[in-house]
mmCIF file with all atom_site columns, C-alpha atoms in Angstrom:
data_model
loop_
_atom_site.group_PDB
_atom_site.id
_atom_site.type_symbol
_atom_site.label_atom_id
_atom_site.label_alt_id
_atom_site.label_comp_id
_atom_site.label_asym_id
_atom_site.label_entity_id
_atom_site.label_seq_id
_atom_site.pdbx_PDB_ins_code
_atom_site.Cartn_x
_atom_site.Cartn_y
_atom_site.Cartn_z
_atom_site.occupancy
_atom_site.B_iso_or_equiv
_atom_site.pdbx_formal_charge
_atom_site.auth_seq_id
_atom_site.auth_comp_id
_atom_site.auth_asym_id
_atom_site.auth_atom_id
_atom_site.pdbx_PDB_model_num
ATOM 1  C CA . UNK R 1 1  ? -25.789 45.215 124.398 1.00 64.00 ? 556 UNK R CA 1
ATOM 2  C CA . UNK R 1 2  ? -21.903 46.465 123.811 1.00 79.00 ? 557 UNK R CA 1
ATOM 3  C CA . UNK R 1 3  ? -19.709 44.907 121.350 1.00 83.00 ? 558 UNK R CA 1
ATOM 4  C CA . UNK R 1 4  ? -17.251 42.103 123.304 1.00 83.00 ? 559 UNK R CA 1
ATOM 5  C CA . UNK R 1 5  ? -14.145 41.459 122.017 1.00 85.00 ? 560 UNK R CA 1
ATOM 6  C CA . UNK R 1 6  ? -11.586 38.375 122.957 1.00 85.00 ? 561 UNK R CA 1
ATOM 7  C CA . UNK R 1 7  ? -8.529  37.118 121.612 1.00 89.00 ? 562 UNK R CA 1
ATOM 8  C CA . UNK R 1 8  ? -6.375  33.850 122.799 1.00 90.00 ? 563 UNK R CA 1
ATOM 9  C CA . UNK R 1 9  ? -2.728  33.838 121.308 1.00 89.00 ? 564 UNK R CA 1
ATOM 10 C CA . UNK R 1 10 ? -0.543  30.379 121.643 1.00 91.00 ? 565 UNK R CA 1
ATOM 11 C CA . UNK R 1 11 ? 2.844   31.461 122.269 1.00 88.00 ? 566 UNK R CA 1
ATOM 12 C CA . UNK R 1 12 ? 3.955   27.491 123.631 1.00 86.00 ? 567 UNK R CA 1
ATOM 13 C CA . UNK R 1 13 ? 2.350   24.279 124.213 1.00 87.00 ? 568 UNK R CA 1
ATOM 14 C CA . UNK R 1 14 ? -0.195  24.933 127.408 1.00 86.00 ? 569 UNK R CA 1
ATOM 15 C CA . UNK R 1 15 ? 0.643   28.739 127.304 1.00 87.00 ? 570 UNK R CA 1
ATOM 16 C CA . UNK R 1 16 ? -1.518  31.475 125.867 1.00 90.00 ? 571 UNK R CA 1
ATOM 17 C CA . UNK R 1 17 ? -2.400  35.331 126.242 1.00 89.00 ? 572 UNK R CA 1
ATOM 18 C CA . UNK R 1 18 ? -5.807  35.972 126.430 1.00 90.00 ? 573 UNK R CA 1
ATOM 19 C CA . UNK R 1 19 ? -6.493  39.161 125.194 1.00 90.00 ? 574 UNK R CA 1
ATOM 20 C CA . UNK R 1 20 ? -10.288 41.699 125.744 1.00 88.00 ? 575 UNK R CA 1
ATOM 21 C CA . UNK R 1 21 ? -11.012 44.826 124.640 1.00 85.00 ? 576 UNK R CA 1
ATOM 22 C CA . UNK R 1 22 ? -9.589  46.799 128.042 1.00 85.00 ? 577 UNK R CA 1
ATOM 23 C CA . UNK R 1 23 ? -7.806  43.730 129.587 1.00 87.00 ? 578 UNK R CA 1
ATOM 24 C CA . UNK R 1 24 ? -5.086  40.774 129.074 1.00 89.00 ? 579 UNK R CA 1
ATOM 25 C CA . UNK R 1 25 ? -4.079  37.451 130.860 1.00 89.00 ? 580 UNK R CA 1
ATOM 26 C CA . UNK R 1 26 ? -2.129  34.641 131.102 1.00 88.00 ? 581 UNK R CA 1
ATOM 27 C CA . UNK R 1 27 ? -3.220  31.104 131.145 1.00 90.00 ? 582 UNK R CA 1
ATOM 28 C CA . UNK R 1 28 ? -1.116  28.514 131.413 1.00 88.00 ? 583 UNK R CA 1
ATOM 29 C CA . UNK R 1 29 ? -2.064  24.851 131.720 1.00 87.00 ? 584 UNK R CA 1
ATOM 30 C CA . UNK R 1 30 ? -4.430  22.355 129.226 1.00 84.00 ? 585 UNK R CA 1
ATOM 31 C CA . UNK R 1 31 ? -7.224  19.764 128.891 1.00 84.00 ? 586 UNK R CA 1
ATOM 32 C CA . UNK R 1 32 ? -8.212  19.631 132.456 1.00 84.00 ? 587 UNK R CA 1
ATOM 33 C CA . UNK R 1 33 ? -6.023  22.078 134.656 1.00 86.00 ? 588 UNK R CA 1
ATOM 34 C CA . UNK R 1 34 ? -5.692  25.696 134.003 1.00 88.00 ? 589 UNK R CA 1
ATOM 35 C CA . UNK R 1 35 ? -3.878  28.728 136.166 1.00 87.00 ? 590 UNK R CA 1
ATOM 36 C CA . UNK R 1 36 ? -4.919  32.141 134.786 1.00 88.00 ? 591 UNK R CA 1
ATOM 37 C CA . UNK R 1 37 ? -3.333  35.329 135.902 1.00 86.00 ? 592 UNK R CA 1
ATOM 38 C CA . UNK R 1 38 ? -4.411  38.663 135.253 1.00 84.00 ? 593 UNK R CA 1
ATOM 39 C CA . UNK R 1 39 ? -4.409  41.544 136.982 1.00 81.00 ? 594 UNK R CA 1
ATOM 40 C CA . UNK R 1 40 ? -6.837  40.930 140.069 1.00 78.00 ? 595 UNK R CA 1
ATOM 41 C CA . UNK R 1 41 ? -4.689  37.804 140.492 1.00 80.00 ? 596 UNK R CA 1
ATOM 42 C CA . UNK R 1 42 ? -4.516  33.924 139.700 1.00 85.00 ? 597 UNK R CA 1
ATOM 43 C CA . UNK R 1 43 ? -7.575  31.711 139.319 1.00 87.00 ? 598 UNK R CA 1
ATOM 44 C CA . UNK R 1 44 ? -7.099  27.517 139.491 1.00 87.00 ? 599 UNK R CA 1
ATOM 45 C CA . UNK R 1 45 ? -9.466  25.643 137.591 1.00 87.00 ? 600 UNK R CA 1
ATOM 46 C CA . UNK R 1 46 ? -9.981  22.226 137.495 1.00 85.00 ? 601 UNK R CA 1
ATOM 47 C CA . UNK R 1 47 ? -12.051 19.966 135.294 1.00 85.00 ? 602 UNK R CA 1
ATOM 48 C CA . UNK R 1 48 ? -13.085 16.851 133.450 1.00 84.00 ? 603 UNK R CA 1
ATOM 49 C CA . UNK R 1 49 ? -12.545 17.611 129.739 1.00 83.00 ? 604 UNK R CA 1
ATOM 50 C CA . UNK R 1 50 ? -15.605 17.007 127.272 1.00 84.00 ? 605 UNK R CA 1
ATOM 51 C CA . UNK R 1 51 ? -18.157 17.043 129.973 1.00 86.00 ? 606 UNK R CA 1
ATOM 52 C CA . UNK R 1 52 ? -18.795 20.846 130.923 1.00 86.00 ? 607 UNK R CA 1
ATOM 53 C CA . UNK R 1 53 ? -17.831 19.881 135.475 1.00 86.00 ? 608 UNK R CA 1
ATOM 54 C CA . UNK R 1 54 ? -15.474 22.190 136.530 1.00 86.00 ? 609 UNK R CA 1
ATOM 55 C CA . UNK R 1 55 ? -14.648 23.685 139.894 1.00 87.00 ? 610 UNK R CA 1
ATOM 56 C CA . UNK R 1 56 ? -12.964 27.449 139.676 1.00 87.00 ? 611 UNK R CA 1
ATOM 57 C CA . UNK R 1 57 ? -10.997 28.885 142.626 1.00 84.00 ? 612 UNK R CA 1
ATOM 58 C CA . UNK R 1 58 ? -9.065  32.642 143.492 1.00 80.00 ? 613 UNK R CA 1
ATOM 59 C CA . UNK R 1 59 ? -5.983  30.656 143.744 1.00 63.00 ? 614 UNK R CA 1
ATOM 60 C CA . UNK R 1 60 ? -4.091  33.584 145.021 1.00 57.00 ? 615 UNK R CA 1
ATOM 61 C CA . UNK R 1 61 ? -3.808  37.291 145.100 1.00 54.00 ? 616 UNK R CA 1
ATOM 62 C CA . UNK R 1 62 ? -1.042  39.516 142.863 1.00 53.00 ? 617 UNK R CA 1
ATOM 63 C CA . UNK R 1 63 ? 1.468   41.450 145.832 1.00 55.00 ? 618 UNK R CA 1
ATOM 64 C CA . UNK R 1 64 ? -0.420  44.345 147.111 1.00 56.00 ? 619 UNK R CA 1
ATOM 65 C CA . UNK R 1 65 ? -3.886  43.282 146.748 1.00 55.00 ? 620 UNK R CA 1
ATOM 66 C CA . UNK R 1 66 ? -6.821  41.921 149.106 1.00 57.00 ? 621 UNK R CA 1
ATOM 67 C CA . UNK R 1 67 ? -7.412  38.790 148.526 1.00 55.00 ? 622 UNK R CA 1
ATOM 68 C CA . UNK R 1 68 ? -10.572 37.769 146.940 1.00 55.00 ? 623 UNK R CA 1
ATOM 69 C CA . UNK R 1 69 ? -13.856 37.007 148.196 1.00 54.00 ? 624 UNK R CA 1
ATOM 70 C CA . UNK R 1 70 ? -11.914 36.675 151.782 1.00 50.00 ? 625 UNK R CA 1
ATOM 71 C CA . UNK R 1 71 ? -15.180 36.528 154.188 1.00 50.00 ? 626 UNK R CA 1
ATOM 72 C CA . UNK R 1 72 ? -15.853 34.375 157.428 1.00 50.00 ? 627 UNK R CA 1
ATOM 73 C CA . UNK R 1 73 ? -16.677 30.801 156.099 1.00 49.00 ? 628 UNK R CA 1
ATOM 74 C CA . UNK R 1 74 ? -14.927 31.192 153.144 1.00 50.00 ? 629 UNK R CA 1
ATOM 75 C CA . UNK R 1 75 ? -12.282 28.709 152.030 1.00 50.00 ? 630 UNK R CA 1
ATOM 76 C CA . UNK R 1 76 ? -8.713  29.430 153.924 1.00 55.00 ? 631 UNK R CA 1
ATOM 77 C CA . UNK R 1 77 ? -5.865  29.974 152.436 1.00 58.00 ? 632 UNK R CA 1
ATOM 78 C CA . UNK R 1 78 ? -4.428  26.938 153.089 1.00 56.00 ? 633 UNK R CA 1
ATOM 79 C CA . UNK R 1 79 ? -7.322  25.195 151.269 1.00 60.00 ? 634 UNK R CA 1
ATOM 80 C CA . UNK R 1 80 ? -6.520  27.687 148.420 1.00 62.00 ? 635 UNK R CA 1
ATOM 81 C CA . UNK R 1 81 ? -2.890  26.688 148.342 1.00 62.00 ? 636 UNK R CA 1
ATOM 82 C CA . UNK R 1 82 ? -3.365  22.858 148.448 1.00 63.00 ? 637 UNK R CA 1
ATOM 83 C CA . UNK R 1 83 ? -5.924  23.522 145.419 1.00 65.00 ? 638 UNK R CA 1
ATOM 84 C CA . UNK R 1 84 ? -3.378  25.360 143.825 1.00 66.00 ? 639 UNK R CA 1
ATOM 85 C CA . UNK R 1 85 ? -0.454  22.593 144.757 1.00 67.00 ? 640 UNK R CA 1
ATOM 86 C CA . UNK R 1 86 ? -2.689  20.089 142.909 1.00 68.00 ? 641 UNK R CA 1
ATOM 87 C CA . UNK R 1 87 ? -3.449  22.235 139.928 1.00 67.00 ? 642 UNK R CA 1
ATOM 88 C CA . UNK R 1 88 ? 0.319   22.608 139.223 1.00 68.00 ? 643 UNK R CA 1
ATOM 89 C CA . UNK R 1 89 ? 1.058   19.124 139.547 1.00 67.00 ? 644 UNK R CA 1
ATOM 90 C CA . UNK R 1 90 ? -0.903  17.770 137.404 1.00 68.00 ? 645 UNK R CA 1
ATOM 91 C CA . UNK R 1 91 ? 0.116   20.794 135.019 1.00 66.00 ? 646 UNK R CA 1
ATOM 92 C CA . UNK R 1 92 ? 3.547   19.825 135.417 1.00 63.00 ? 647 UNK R CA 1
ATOM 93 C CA . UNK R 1 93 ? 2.323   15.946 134.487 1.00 65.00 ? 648 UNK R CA 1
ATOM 94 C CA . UNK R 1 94 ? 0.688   17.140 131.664 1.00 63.00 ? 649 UNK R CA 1
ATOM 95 C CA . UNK R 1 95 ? 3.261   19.321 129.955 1.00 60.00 ? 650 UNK R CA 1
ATOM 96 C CA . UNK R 1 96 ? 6.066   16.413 130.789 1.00 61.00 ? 651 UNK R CA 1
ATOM 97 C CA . UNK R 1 97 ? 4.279   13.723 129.109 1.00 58.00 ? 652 UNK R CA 1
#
C-alpha cells in the first residue's frame, strides 16, 4: 500500500481547496449540498447530514472534455442540470441564512 496524502484548506465560509499528493479541487457548498470541481470536472452531491445517505452525480464536464460516464441509459443531461439547479439552490439558501 502507497502513502495517501490529503489536505482541505478553508479559505471562506462553505469554500475550501482540497488538496492530494498529485491533485487539487474546489468544493464549495456545506452540511448537506456540495459542488466539487477539479480537473475532470464538477461533481453535485447531495445528502442528509449525520446519517451517511448521499447521492453523488458528474454534474458537468470542464470545456473541452467528454462528459462522464455518458453511455445509452445513462442519466441525460438535462437530468444532470436540474440536479445541479437544485444543488445550487439550496447552496445559495444555505450560505444566505
Amino acid at each position: 500500500m502507497g502513502w495517501r496524502f490529503r489536505n482541505s484548506i478553508r479559505i471562506a465560509p462553505g469554500i475550501r481547496i482540497n488538496l492530494g499528493k498529485r491533485k487539487a479541487s474546489l468544493s464549495v457548498g456545506g452540511p448537506g449540498a456540495t459542488i466539487n470541481v477539479g480537473e475532470k470536472g464538477a461533481r453535485a452531491t447531495i445528502g442528509i447530514p449525520g446519517t451517511g445517505i448521499s447521492y453523488t452525480t458528474d454534474a458537468v464536464s470542464l470545456p473541452g472534455q467528454p462528459p462522464q460516464g455518458s453511455r445509452p441509459g445513462t442519466q441525460s443531461s438535462a437530468g444532470r442540470l436540474l440536479l445541479l439547479g437544485l444543488v445550487a439552490a439550496i447552496i445559495l439558501g444555505i450560505a444566505l441564512s
